[in-house]
Coordinates of C-alpha atoms and ligand atoms in Angstrom, one line a residue:
Chain A
M1 CA -191.9 -91.9 -66.0
I2 CA -190.0 -90.6 -63.0
A3 CA -189.6 -87.2 -64.7
L4 CA -193.4 -87.1 -65.2
F5 CA -194.0 -88.0 -61.5
L6 CA -191.7 -85.2 -60.5
A7 CA -193.4 -82.8 -62.9
E8 CA -196.8 -83.8 -61.3
L9 CA -195.4 -83.3 -57.9
R10 CA -194.1 -79.8 -58.8
R11 CA -197.4 -78.9 -60.5
S12 CA -199.5 -80.0 -57.5
W13 CA -197.3 -78.3 -55.0
I14 CA -197.2 -75.0 -57.0
Q15 CA -200.9 -75.0 -57.3
F16 CA -201.3 -75.6 -53.6
I17 CA -198.7 -73.1 -52.5
R18 CA -199.4 -70.4 -55.1
Y19 CA -201.7 -68.5 -52.8
P20 CA -200.0 -69.0 -49.4
L21 CA -202.9 -67.6 -47.4
E22 CA -205.2 -70.1 -49.0
A23 CA -202.8 -72.9 -48.3
I24 CA -202.4 -71.9 -44.6
L25 CA -206.1 -71.6 -44.3
G26 CA -206.4 -75.1 -45.7
V27 CA -204.1 -76.6 -43.1
F28 CA -205.8 -74.6 -40.4
I29 CA -209.3 -75.8 -41.4
S30 CA -208.2 -79.4 -41.6
T31 CA -206.6 -79.1 -38.1
I32 CA -209.8 -77.6 -36.7
T33 CA -211.9 -80.2 -38.3
F34 CA -209.8 -83.0 -36.8
Y35 CA -209.8 -81.2 -33.5
F36 CA -213.6 -81.1 -33.4
L37 CA -213.9 -84.6 -34.6
F38 CA -211.7 -85.6 -31.8
M39 CA -213.8 -83.6 -29.3
G40 CA -216.9 -85.2 -30.7
A41 CA -215.4 -88.6 -30.5
S42 CA -214.6 -88.2 -26.8
Y43 CA -218.2 -87.1 -26.3
I44 CA -219.5 -90.2 -28.1
A45 CA -217.1 -92.4 -26.3
G46 CA -219.1 -91.5 -23.2
P47 CA -218.9 -89.0 -20.3
G48 CA -217.0 -91.4 -18.1
V49 CA -214.0 -91.5 -20.4
N50 CA -210.9 -91.1 -18.5
L51 CA -207.9 -90.8 -20.6
S52 CA -205.8 -92.7 -18.1
D53 CA -208.3 -95.5 -18.1
S54 CA -207.0 -97.7 -20.9
A55 CA -210.4 -99.1 -22.1
G56 CA -211.8 -95.6 -22.5
A57 CA -208.8 -94.3 -24.2
E58 CA -208.8 -97.2 -26.6
R59 CA -212.4 -96.6 -27.6
L60 CA -211.6 -92.9 -28.1
D61 CA -208.5 -93.7 -30.2
V62 CA -210.4 -96.2 -32.4
L63 CA -212.9 -93.5 -33.2
V64 CA -210.3 -90.9 -34.0
I65 CA -208.5 -93.3 -36.4
G66 CA -211.8 -94.0 -38.1
Y67 CA -212.5 -90.4 -38.6
V68 CA -209.0 -89.6 -39.9
L69 CA -209.2 -92.4 -42.4
W70 CA -212.7 -91.3 -43.4
I71 CA -211.5 -87.7 -44.0
L72 CA -208.5 -89.0 -45.9
T73 CA -210.6 -91.1 -48.3
L74 CA -213.1 -88.3 -48.7
F75 CA -210.3 -85.9 -49.6
V76 CA -209.0 -88.4 -52.2
L77 CA -212.4 -88.9 -53.8
T78 CA -213.5 -85.3 -53.8
E79 CA -210.1 -84.0 -55.0
T80 CA -210.0 -86.5 -57.9
T81 CA -213.5 -85.7 -59.1
N82 CA -213.1 -82.0 -58.6
S83 CA -209.9 -81.7 -60.5
L84 CA -211.2 -83.9 -63.3
E85 CA -214.2 -81.7 -63.6
A86 CA -212.2 -78.5 -63.5
E87 CA -209.8 -79.8 -66.1
A88 CA -212.6 -80.8 -68.4
K89 CA -213.9 -77.2 -68.1
T90 CA -210.6 -75.4 -68.8
G91 CA -209.5 -77.8 -71.5
T92 CA -206.4 -79.3 -69.9
L93 CA -208.1 -82.7 -69.7
E94 CA -207.9 -83.2 -73.5
Q95 CA -204.3 -82.2 -73.4
L96 CA -203.5 -85.0 -71.0
F97 CA -204.8 -87.5 -73.5
L98 CA -202.5 -85.9 -76.1
S99 CA -199.4 -87.5 -74.6
P100 CA -197.2 -90.5 -75.4
F101 CA -197.9 -91.7 -71.9
R102 CA -201.1 -93.6 -71.4
A103 CA -203.9 -91.7 -69.7
V104 CA -204.0 -94.2 -66.9
T105 CA -200.3 -93.7 -66.2
V106 CA -200.7 -90.0 -66.1
F107 CA -203.6 -90.1 -63.7
L108 CA -201.9 -92.7 -61.5
L109 CA -198.7 -90.6 -61.2
R110 CA -200.9 -87.5 -60.6
A111 CA -202.8 -89.3 -57.9
L112 CA -199.5 -90.3 -56.2
A113 CA -198.2 -86.8 -56.3
G114 CA -201.4 -85.4 -54.9
L115 CA -201.4 -88.0 -52.2
A116 CA -197.9 -87.2 -51.2
I117 CA -198.8 -83.6 -50.6
R118 CA -202.1 -84.5 -48.9
L119 CA -200.3 -86.9 -46.5
I120 CA -197.8 -84.3 -45.5
L121 CA -200.6 -81.9 -44.6
I122 CA -202.6 -84.5 -42.7
A123 CA -199.4 -85.5 -40.8
V124 CA -199.0 -81.8 -39.8
S125 CA -202.6 -81.5 -38.7
L126 CA -202.5 -84.8 -36.8
G127 CA -199.3 -83.8 -35.1
L128 CA -200.9 -80.6 -33.9
I129 CA -203.9 -82.4 -32.6
L130 CA -202.0 -85.0 -30.8
G131 CA -199.9 -82.3 -29.2
I132 CA -203.0 -80.5 -28.0
T133 CA -205.0 -83.5 -26.8
G134 CA -202.2 -85.7 -25.5
S135 CA -203.8 -88.8 -27.2
R136 CA -201.5 -91.8 -27.0
L137 CA -201.9 -93.1 -30.6
S138 CA -198.9 -95.0 -31.6
F139 CA -197.2 -94.8 -35.0
P140 CA -195.2 -97.9 -35.6
P141 CA -193.6 -97.8 -39.0
L142 CA -195.4 -101.0 -39.9
L143 CA -198.6 -99.0 -40.0
L144 CA -197.5 -97.8 -43.5
L145 CA -198.3 -101.3 -44.8
P146 CA -202.1 -101.3 -44.1
L147 CA -202.2 -97.6 -44.9
V148 CA -200.9 -98.4 -48.4
T149 CA -203.4 -101.1 -48.9
M150 CA -206.1 -98.9 -47.6
L151 CA -205.1 -96.2 -50.1
M152 CA -205.0 -98.7 -52.9
S153 CA -208.6 -99.5 -52.6
T154 CA -209.5 -95.9 -52.1
Y155 CA -207.8 -95.0 -55.3
G156 CA -209.5 -97.9 -57.0
F157 CA -212.7 -96.2 -56.0
A158 CA -211.5 -92.8 -57.1
F159 CA -210.6 -94.2 -60.6
L160 CA -214.0 -95.8 -60.8
L161 CA -215.7 -92.5 -60.0
G162 CA -213.3 -90.7 -62.4
G163 CA -214.2 -93.1 -65.2
L164 CA -217.9 -92.6 -64.6
L165 CA -217.4 -88.9 -64.5
L166 CA -215.9 -89.0 -68.0
L167 CA -219.1 -90.5 -69.2
F168 CA -221.8 -89.0 -67.0
K169 CA -221.5 -85.5 -65.7
Q170 CA -224.1 -86.1 -63.0
V171 CA -221.8 -88.5 -61.1
R172 CA -220.9 -85.7 -58.6
Q173 CA -224.3 -85.9 -57.0
L174 CA -223.5 -89.5 -56.0
L175 CA -220.7 -88.2 -53.8
G176 CA -222.9 -87.0 -51.0
G177 CA -224.4 -90.5 -50.5
L178 CA -221.0 -92.0 -50.9
Q179 CA -219.7 -90.3 -47.8
F180 CA -221.9 -92.4 -45.6
G181 CA -221.1 -95.5 -47.5
L182 CA -217.4 -94.8 -46.9
L183 CA -218.1 -94.3 -43.2
L184 CA -219.7 -97.7 -43.0
L185 CA -216.8 -99.3 -44.9
I186 CA -214.2 -97.8 -42.7
G187 CA -216.1 -98.1 -39.4
T188 CA -217.1 -101.8 -39.7
P189 CA -215.1 -103.5 -37.0
V190 CA -214.0 -106.4 -39.1
E191 CA -211.6 -107.4 -36.4
N192 CA -214.5 -108.2 -34.0
L193 CA -216.7 -109.9 -36.5
A194 CA -217.2 -113.6 -37.1
G195 CA -218.8 -115.9 -39.6
L196 CA -220.5 -114.5 -42.7
G197 CA -220.3 -110.9 -41.5
R198 CA -216.5 -111.3 -41.3
L199 CA -216.3 -112.7 -44.8
V200 CA -218.3 -109.9 -46.3
A201 CA -216.2 -107.3 -44.4
L202 CA -213.0 -108.9 -45.6
M203 CA -214.1 -108.5 -49.2
A204 CA -215.5 -105.0 -48.8
P205 CA -213.1 -102.3 -50.1
M206 CA -211.0 -100.6 -47.4
T207 CA -212.6 -102.5 -44.5
P208 CA -209.8 -105.0 -43.7
S209 CA -207.1 -102.3 -43.9
A210 CA -209.0 -100.0 -41.6
G211 CA -209.3 -102.8 -39.1
L212 CA -205.5 -103.4 -39.2
L213 CA -204.8 -99.7 -38.7
R214 CA -207.0 -99.7 -35.6
D215 CA -205.2 -102.7 -34.2
L216 CA -201.8 -101.2 -34.8
M217 CA -202.4 -97.7 -33.7
A218 CA -205.0 -97.8 -31.0
R219 CA -204.6 -101.2 -29.5
S220 CA -200.9 -101.6 -30.0
V221 CA -201.4 -105.1 -31.3
G222 CA -198.7 -106.3 -33.7
L223 CA -199.4 -106.6 -37.4
D224 CA -201.4 -109.7 -38.2
W225 CA -199.6 -110.9 -41.3
A226 CA -202.4 -113.2 -42.5
M227 CA -204.8 -110.4 -42.2
F228 CA -202.4 -108.1 -44.0
G229 CA -202.3 -110.6 -46.8
I230 CA -206.0 -110.3 -47.2
A231 CA -205.9 -106.5 -47.0
L232 CA -203.2 -106.5 -49.7
A233 CA -205.2 -108.7 -52.0
N234 CA -208.2 -106.5 -51.3
G235 CA -206.3 -103.4 -52.2
V236 CA -204.8 -104.9 -55.3
I237 CA -208.1 -106.1 -56.6
Y238 CA -210.0 -102.9 -56.0
L239 CA -207.2 -100.7 -57.5
G240 CA -207.0 -103.0 -60.5
L241 CA -210.8 -102.9 -60.9
G242 CA -210.8 -99.1 -60.7
L243 CA -208.0 -98.8 -63.3
W244 CA -209.7 -101.2 -65.6
C245 CA -213.0 -99.3 -65.3
F246 CA -211.2 -96.1 -66.0
S247 CA -209.6 -97.4 -69.1
W248 CA -212.9 -98.8 -70.3
A249 CA -214.6 -95.4 -69.6
E250 CA -211.8 -93.7 -71.6
R251 CA -212.4 -95.9 -74.6
L252 CA -216.1 -95.3 -74.4
A253 CA -215.6 -91.5 -73.9
K254 CA -213.5 -91.4 -77.1
Q255 CA -216.1 -93.4 -78.9
R256 CA -218.8 -90.9 -78.0
G257 CA -216.7 -87.8 -78.2
L258 CA -217.1 -86.9 -74.5
L259 CA -213.6 -86.0 -73.4
S260 CA -214.2 -82.3 -73.7
G261 CA -217.3 -82.4 -71.6
Y262 CA -219.6 -82.0 -74.6
Chain B
M1 CA -193.3 -86.5 -97.7
S2 CA -196.7 -86.2 -96.1
I3 CA -196.9 -85.9 -92.3
L4 CA -200.6 -86.4 -92.0
Q5 CA -202.7 -88.8 -94.0
V6 CA -206.4 -89.1 -93.4
Q7 CA -208.4 -91.6 -95.4
N8 CA -212.2 -91.9 -95.6
L9 CA -212.7 -90.8 -92.1
G10 CA -216.3 -91.2 -90.8
K11 CA -218.0 -90.5 -87.5
T12 CA -221.6 -90.9 -86.5
Y13 CA -222.8 -89.7 -83.1
R14 CA -225.8 -91.2 -81.4
Q15 CA -227.9 -89.1 -79.2
G16 CA -230.9 -91.0 -77.9
K17 CA -232.7 -92.2 -81.0
Q18 CA -231.1 -89.6 -83.2
T19 CA -228.0 -90.2 -85.2
I20 CA -225.8 -87.4 -86.5
D21 CA -223.4 -88.1 -89.4
A22 CA -220.8 -85.6 -88.1
V23 CA -218.1 -86.6 -90.6
R24 CA -218.4 -88.6 -93.8
Q25 CA -215.6 -90.0 -96.0
V26 CA -213.1 -87.2 -95.3
S27 CA -209.7 -87.6 -96.8
L28 CA -206.9 -85.1 -96.3
S29 CA -203.1 -85.0 -96.4
L30 CA -200.6 -82.5 -95.3
H31 CA -196.9 -81.9 -96.1
A32 CA -194.2 -80.4 -94.0
G33 CA -194.4 -76.7 -93.8
E34 CA -197.9 -76.6 -95.4
I35 CA -200.8 -74.7 -94.0
L36 CA -204.2 -76.1 -94.7
A37 CA -207.3 -74.0 -93.9
F38 CA -210.2 -76.3 -93.0
L39 CA -213.3 -74.3 -93.5
G40 CA -217.0 -74.9 -93.1
P41 CA -220.1 -73.6 -91.5
N42 CA -221.0 -74.3 -87.8
G43 CA -221.6 -78.0 -87.2
A44 CA -219.9 -79.0 -90.4
G45 CA -217.6 -81.5 -88.6
K46 CA -214.3 -79.6 -88.4
T47 CA -213.7 -80.1 -84.7
T48 CA -214.8 -83.7 -84.9
T49 CA -212.3 -84.3 -87.7
I50 CA -209.5 -82.6 -85.8
K51 CA -210.2 -84.6 -82.7
M52 CA -210.1 -87.8 -84.7
I53 CA -206.7 -86.8 -86.0
A54 CA -205.5 -86.1 -82.5
G55 CA -206.8 -89.4 -81.2
L56 CA -209.4 -87.8 -78.9
V57 CA -212.4 -89.1 -80.8
R58 CA -212.4 -92.6 -82.2
P59 CA -213.5 -92.8 -85.9
D60 CA -216.2 -95.2 -86.9
S61 CA -214.4 -95.8 -90.2
G62 CA -211.3 -94.7 -92.1
Q63 CA -207.9 -94.2 -90.8
V64 CA -205.4 -91.5 -89.6
R65 CA -201.7 -91.7 -90.1
L66 CA -199.3 -89.4 -88.4
N67 CA -195.8 -89.9 -89.8
G68 CA -197.1 -93.4 -90.7
L69 CA -198.3 -94.2 -87.2
D70 CA -201.9 -94.6 -86.0
P71 CA -202.6 -92.2 -83.1
H72 CA -205.5 -94.5 -82.0
R73 CA -203.2 -97.5 -81.5
Q74 CA -199.7 -96.2 -81.2
A75 CA -199.3 -93.6 -78.4
Q76 CA -195.9 -92.7 -79.8
A77 CA -197.7 -91.2 -82.8
L78 CA -198.9 -88.4 -80.5
K79 CA -195.3 -87.1 -80.1
A80 CA -195.7 -85.8 -83.6
V81 CA -198.8 -83.7 -82.9
G82 CA -199.7 -80.6 -80.9
A83 CA -203.1 -79.1 -80.7
V84 CA -204.9 -76.0 -79.5
L85 CA -208.5 -77.1 -79.3
E86 CA -211.7 -75.1 -79.7
G87 CA -212.6 -72.5 -77.2
N88 CA -210.3 -73.2 -74.4
R89 CA -206.9 -72.2 -73.2
N90 CA -205.5 -75.6 -72.4
L91 CA -203.4 -74.1 -69.6
Y92 CA -203.2 -74.4 -65.8
W93 CA -204.4 -71.1 -64.6
R94 CA -202.5 -71.1 -61.3
L95 CA -199.2 -71.7 -63.0
T96 CA -197.0 -69.2 -64.8
P97 CA -196.4 -69.5 -68.5
L98 CA -193.0 -71.1 -67.9
E99 CA -194.3 -73.6 -65.4
N100 CA -197.0 -74.6 -67.9
L101 CA -194.5 -75.0 -70.7
E102 CA -192.3 -77.1 -68.5
Y103 CA -195.1 -79.3 -67.3
F104 CA -196.5 -80.0 -70.7
G105 CA -193.0 -80.5 -72.1
V106 CA -192.4 -83.3 -69.7
L107 CA -195.9 -84.7 -70.3
R108 CA -195.1 -84.9 -74.0
G109 CA -191.9 -86.8 -73.3
L110 CA -189.1 -84.2 -72.9
S111 CA -186.7 -84.2 -70.0
R112 CA -187.2 -81.4 -67.5
R113 CA -184.1 -79.6 -68.5
V114 CA -185.0 -79.6 -72.2
A115 CA -188.6 -78.6 -71.4
R116 CA -187.4 -75.7 -69.4
Q117 CA -185.0 -74.5 -72.0
R118 CA -187.6 -74.7 -74.7
G119 CA -190.0 -72.9 -72.4
L120 CA -187.6 -70.1 -72.0
D121 CA -186.9 -69.9 -75.7
W122 CA -190.7 -69.6 -76.4
L123 CA -191.2 -66.9 -73.8
G124 CA -188.5 -65.0 -75.6
R125 CA -190.0 -65.5 -79.0
L126 CA -193.4 -64.4 -77.8
G127 CA -192.1 -61.4 -76.0
L128 CA -193.4 -62.6 -72.7
E129 CA -190.3 -62.5 -70.6
H130 CA -191.7 -59.7 -68.5
K131 CA -194.6 -62.0 -67.6
R132 CA -192.4 -64.8 -66.3
H133 CA -193.7 -64.6 -62.8
A134 CA -197.3 -63.9 -63.6
T135 CA -199.9 -66.7 -63.4
V136 CA -201.8 -67.5 -66.6
Q137 CA -205.0 -66.3 -65.1
T138 CA -203.7 -62.7 -64.9
L139 CA -202.6 -62.6 -68.5
S140 CA -204.7 -61.0 -71.3
R141 CA -206.6 -63.3 -73.6
G142 CA -204.2 -62.7 -76.4
M143 CA -201.2 -63.5 -74.2
Q144 CA -203.0 -66.7 -73.0
Q145 CA -203.6 -67.7 -76.5
K146 CA -199.9 -67.2 -77.4
V147 CA -198.9 -69.3 -74.4
A148 CA -201.5 -72.0 -75.4
I149 CA -199.9 -72.2 -78.8
A150 CA -196.4 -72.4 -77.3
V151 CA -197.6 -75.2 -75.0
A152 CA -198.8 -77.1 -78.1
L153 CA -195.4 -76.6 -79.7
V154 CA -193.1 -77.2 -76.8
H155 CA -192.2 -80.7 -77.9
A156 CA -191.5 -79.6 -81.4
P157 CA -194.3 -81.6 -83.1
K158 CA -194.4 -82.1 -86.9
L159 CA -198.1 -81.3 -87.1
L160 CA -200.0 -78.5 -85.3
L161 CA -203.8 -78.5 -85.1
L162 CA -205.4 -75.2 -84.5
D163 CA -209.1 -75.1 -83.9
E164 CA -210.2 -71.4 -84.2
P165 CA -207.0 -70.0 -82.8
T166 CA -208.1 -66.3 -83.3
L167 CA -211.5 -66.6 -81.8
G168 CA -212.2 -63.7 -79.5
L169 CA -208.8 -62.0 -80.0
D170 CA -208.4 -58.3 -80.8
V171 CA -206.8 -57.0 -84.0
E172 CA -203.3 -56.9 -82.6
A173 CA -203.4 -60.3 -80.9
T174 CA -204.8 -61.7 -84.2
Q175 CA -201.8 -60.3 -86.1
T176 CA -199.4 -61.8 -83.6
V177 CA -201.1 -65.2 -83.9
K178 CA -200.9 -65.0 -87.7
A179 CA -197.2 -64.1 -87.5
I180 CA -196.5 -67.1 -85.2
V181 CA -198.4 -69.4 -87.5
R182 CA -196.4 -68.2 -90.5
E183 CA -193.2 -68.6 -88.6
I184 CA -193.8 -72.1 -87.5
A185 CA -194.9 -73.2 -90.9
A186 CA -191.7 -71.7 -92.3
S187 CA -189.7 -73.8 -89.8
G188 CA -191.3 -77.0 -91.4
C189 CA -194.3 -77.7 -89.2
A190 CA -197.4 -78.7 -91.0
I191 CA -200.5 -76.8 -89.8
L192 CA -204.2 -77.7 -90.0
L193 CA -206.2 -74.6 -89.1
T194 CA -209.9 -74.0 -88.8
T195 CA -211.4 -70.5 -88.6
H196 CA -214.5 -68.6 -89.5
Q197 CA -212.4 -65.5 -90.3
L198 CA -211.9 -66.2 -94.0
D199 CA -209.6 -63.3 -94.5
I200 CA -207.2 -65.0 -92.1
A201 CA -207.6 -68.3 -94.0
E202 CA -206.9 -66.5 -97.3
A203 CA -203.8 -64.7 -95.9
L204 CA -202.3 -67.8 -94.3
S205 CA -203.2 -70.9 -96.1
D206 CA -201.5 -72.8 -98.9
R207 CA -204.5 -74.9 -99.4
V208 CA -208.1 -74.8 -98.5
A209 CA -210.5 -77.7 -97.8
I210 CA -214.2 -76.8 -97.4
I211 CA -216.4 -79.1 -95.5
R212 CA -220.2 -79.1 -95.4
A213 CA -222.5 -81.4 -93.5
G214 CA -219.5 -83.7 -92.8
A215 CA -218.3 -84.0 -96.3
V216 CA -215.4 -82.2 -98.1
I217 CA -216.9 -80.3 -101.0
A218 CA -213.8 -78.6 -102.3
E219 CA -210.1 -79.0 -101.8
Q220 CA -207.5 -76.9 -103.7
P221 CA -204.5 -74.7 -103.4
T222 CA -205.8 -71.4 -102.2
R223 CA -204.3 -69.4 -105.1
E224 CA -205.9 -71.7 -107.7
L225 CA -209.2 -71.7 -106.0
I226 CA -209.2 -67.9 -106.1
R227 CA -208.1 -67.8 -109.7
Q228 CA -210.7 -70.2 -110.7
F229 CA -213.4 -68.1 -109.2
S230 CA -212.1 -64.8 -110.3
G231 CA -213.5 -63.2 -113.4
Q232 CA -211.7 -62.1 -116.5
S233 CA -212.7 -58.5 -116.1
Y234 CA -210.6 -55.4 -115.3
R235 CA -211.7 -52.2 -113.5
I236 CA -210.0 -49.1 -114.7
E237 CA -210.3 -45.9 -112.8
L238 CA -209.6 -42.6 -114.4
E239 CA -208.5 -39.4 -112.7
E240 CA -211.2 -37.4 -114.5
P241 CA -214.6 -38.4 -115.7
L242 CA -214.5 -39.9 -119.2
P243 CA -215.0 -37.2 -121.9
A244 CA -218.3 -37.7 -123.6
A245 CA -216.7 -37.3 -127.0
L246 CA -214.7 -40.5 -126.4
A247 CA -217.6 -42.7 -125.7
P248 CA -218.6 -43.7 -129.3
R249 CA -215.0 -44.8 -130.0
L250 CA -215.1 -47.2 -127.1
A251 CA -218.4 -48.8 -128.1
P252 CA -216.8 -52.0 -129.5
F253 CA -215.2 -52.8 -126.1
D254 CA -218.5 -53.5 -124.5
L255 CA -217.7 -51.4 -121.4
T256 CA -219.7 -50.6 -118.4
I257 CA -219.1 -47.0 -117.8
A258 CA -219.9 -45.2 -114.5
D259 CA -218.4 -41.7 -114.2
R260 CA -214.7 -42.3 -113.7
Q261 CA -214.9 -46.1 -113.6
L262 CA -214.8 -48.4 -116.6
T263 CA -215.3 -52.1 -116.3
L264 CA -213.8 -54.2 -119.2
H265 CA -215.4 -57.6 -119.4
R266 CA -213.0 -59.0 -122.0
G267 CA -209.6 -59.2 -120.4
D268 CA -207.9 -59.9 -123.7
L269 CA -208.7 -56.4 -125.0
L270 CA -207.0 -54.6 -122.1
Y271 CA -204.1 -53.2 -124.1
D272 CA -206.3 -52.2 -127.1
L273 CA -208.5 -50.2 -124.7
L274 CA -205.5 -48.5 -123.0
E275 CA -204.3 -47.5 -126.5
K276 CA -207.7 -45.8 -127.1
L277 CA -207.6 -44.1 -123.7
R278 CA -204.2 -42.5 -124.3
P279 CA -203.4 -39.9 -122.9
L280 CA -206.0 -39.8 -120.2
A281 CA -204.7 -40.0 -116.7
I282 CA -205.3 -43.4 -115.1
Q283 CA -205.7 -43.7 -111.4
E284 CA -205.8 -47.5 -111.0
I285 CA -206.2 -50.7 -113.0
K286 CA -207.3 -53.7 -111.1
K287 CA -208.1 -57.2 -112.0
D288 CA -211.4 -58.4 -110.6
T289 CA -210.5 -61.1 -108.1
A290 CA -212.8 -63.1 -105.9
D291 CA -212.1 -63.3 -102.2
L292 CA -212.3 -66.4 -100.2
T293 CA -215.5 -65.2 -98.5
E294 CA -217.4 -65.0 -101.8
I295 CA -216.0 -68.3 -102.9
F296 CA -216.9 -70.0 -99.7
L297 CA -220.5 -68.7 -99.7
K298 CA -220.9 -69.7 -103.3
L299 CA -219.6 -73.2 -102.7
V300 CA -221.5 -73.8 -99.5
Q301 CA -224.8 -72.5 -100.8
E302 CA -224.5 -74.0 -104.2
K303 CA -224.3 -77.5 -102.8
T304 CA -227.2 -76.9 -100.5
T305 CA -229.7 -76.3 -103.3
Ligands
LIG1 N1 -219.9 -85.6 -78.6 C1 -220.9 -85.4 -79.4 N2 -222.1 -86.0 -79.3 C2 -223.1 -85.8 -80.2 N3 -223.0 -85.0 -81.2 C3 -221.9 -84.3 -81.4 C4 -220.8 -84.5 -80.5 N4 -219.8 -83.7 -81.0 C5 -220.2 -83.0 -82.1 N5 -221.5 -83.4 -82.4 C6 -222.3 -83.0 -83.5 O1 -221.6 -83.3 -84.7 C7 -221.7 -82.2 -85.7 C8 -220.3 -81.7 -86.0 O2 -219.8 -81.0 -84.9 P1 -218.4 -80.3 -84.9 O3 -218.2 -79.7 -83.6 O4 -217.4 -81.2 -85.5 O5 -218.6 -79.1 -85.9 P2 -217.7 -77.8 -86.3 O6 -217.5 -77.8 -87.8 O7 -216.5 -77.8 -85.5 O8 -218.6 -76.6 -85.9 P3 -218.2 -75.1 -85.3 O9 -217.8 -74.3 -86.5 O10 -219.5 -74.7 -84.7 O11 -217.1 -75.3 -84.3 C9 -222.6 -81.2 -85.1 O12 -223.9 -81.5 -85.6 C10 -222.6 -81.5 -83.6 O13 -223.8 -81.2 -83.0
LIG2 MG1 -215.7 -76.6 -84.1

């Protein structure tokens, strides 16, 4: 299992770095994207924003975090669906099912490996941006916890989409609409809601984790453990649901002879 | 000892309201080192059968046993099988051949060290050491196919499934693939091979199974099948045209005579005839043998009508 994870890590890294120009361009583009998002955010936050004024700066940082998380989840979803499609086309997909490892295991390890590389790239981009803009986002190590729960529900989503993609080739067209759905999920300020709205937001995928991340990074509030418990349950449930759907789709795809993209 | 046992395999696809009986009651078995050519017209159900053996398509009925294990229930069964499936190269295009071999080796349960060693061995066997640092997408189609076969074999499976392995290859690459197939069969791996190039099937296979509209209509050792369909006649070619004076003496043999060529329809009279022909110079004597193409067409068409 560890050997397979390392093999996946090597494979993803080689595929990424094989054409260095392309890789550098990728980092460059994501840095630029973040940069403009940041600029846009300061525009939205209002003309009177003064970075030394802490309320203004907080609003700005909250937006930046929202965008970064949004981009991260989008990356995860598009990358999963793109690579699944590409592999169905070249024929490597069927080979993945010809393994003593269960397909869900292979894809999970693969997701982890891809994520590790993606996170490194995002950290680099973010570091550059912070250097340029002088934003005061804080990175307490505890932020890893809600980040993990956030990614768990994101991957739950990715597996759900992947499963659907095994069965229906048209699923890709959903992705466009999904982007806005994701924005809504991530942007909903669960931490400021009350009553029914809060309950719904807590049960929505990714939303509680995104709220925690905003608290931790922009508002420098400590980690609310009760809230983290909810975020964890949320992540576990959505990931479990995604994996279950994927396994179910795998069985159905084998039933209908769809693994090769017939 | 049989490595593969397939019993009464059946598969029906549904497409809208239409149902397609892709495979019906197919039974096959394969022993170590044996090459079975699985032949049939387009849409006969070859690929579907192969995918059911590999655990990629779930059969509606019947069972598959690989070394006694069921690939649809016991994932460990898949250690015993390698496959190059129809029409694709099953490789990562951005990786080099060695990186592909290493990755797929680990995916099939080898350690990295062993996978790498086997990968290097295979590159040597295939004569691809000079392409060590080239990505797969820059290799020729023939080289890609060689690597694809090596990837299917890197974990040393007992059964290799090859679905049209020579499709689109040039003469030389086809020869190489044939040589590899012979070599791995000789090392004890059982091979199930589909192809539409019947000369390849004839040259390689120990046994032939012919499938039509989902059902196996013939299964026999290749030599026997050919013998069965071959006539009893001989063709004798002389160096000079037959002297006219000789013709009356040959009448009892019921020959067909065309210039220098005599066709003898009763094989048992061969030596008597040769006695009468003495001392004419003979260019060639050949027993009339059917080739697999003729047999295939005869069988497939016969069962249609
Ligand atoms: N996933 C699928 N869904 C519906 N029908 C299918 C599917 N896969 C195969 N079929 C149908 O099943 C039949 C058998 O197909 P199969 O691919 O097994 O034939 P084949 O013998 O491999 O043909 P070829 O020589 O063209 O490769 C065909 O009629 C085909 O259209
Ligand atoms: Mg086929």
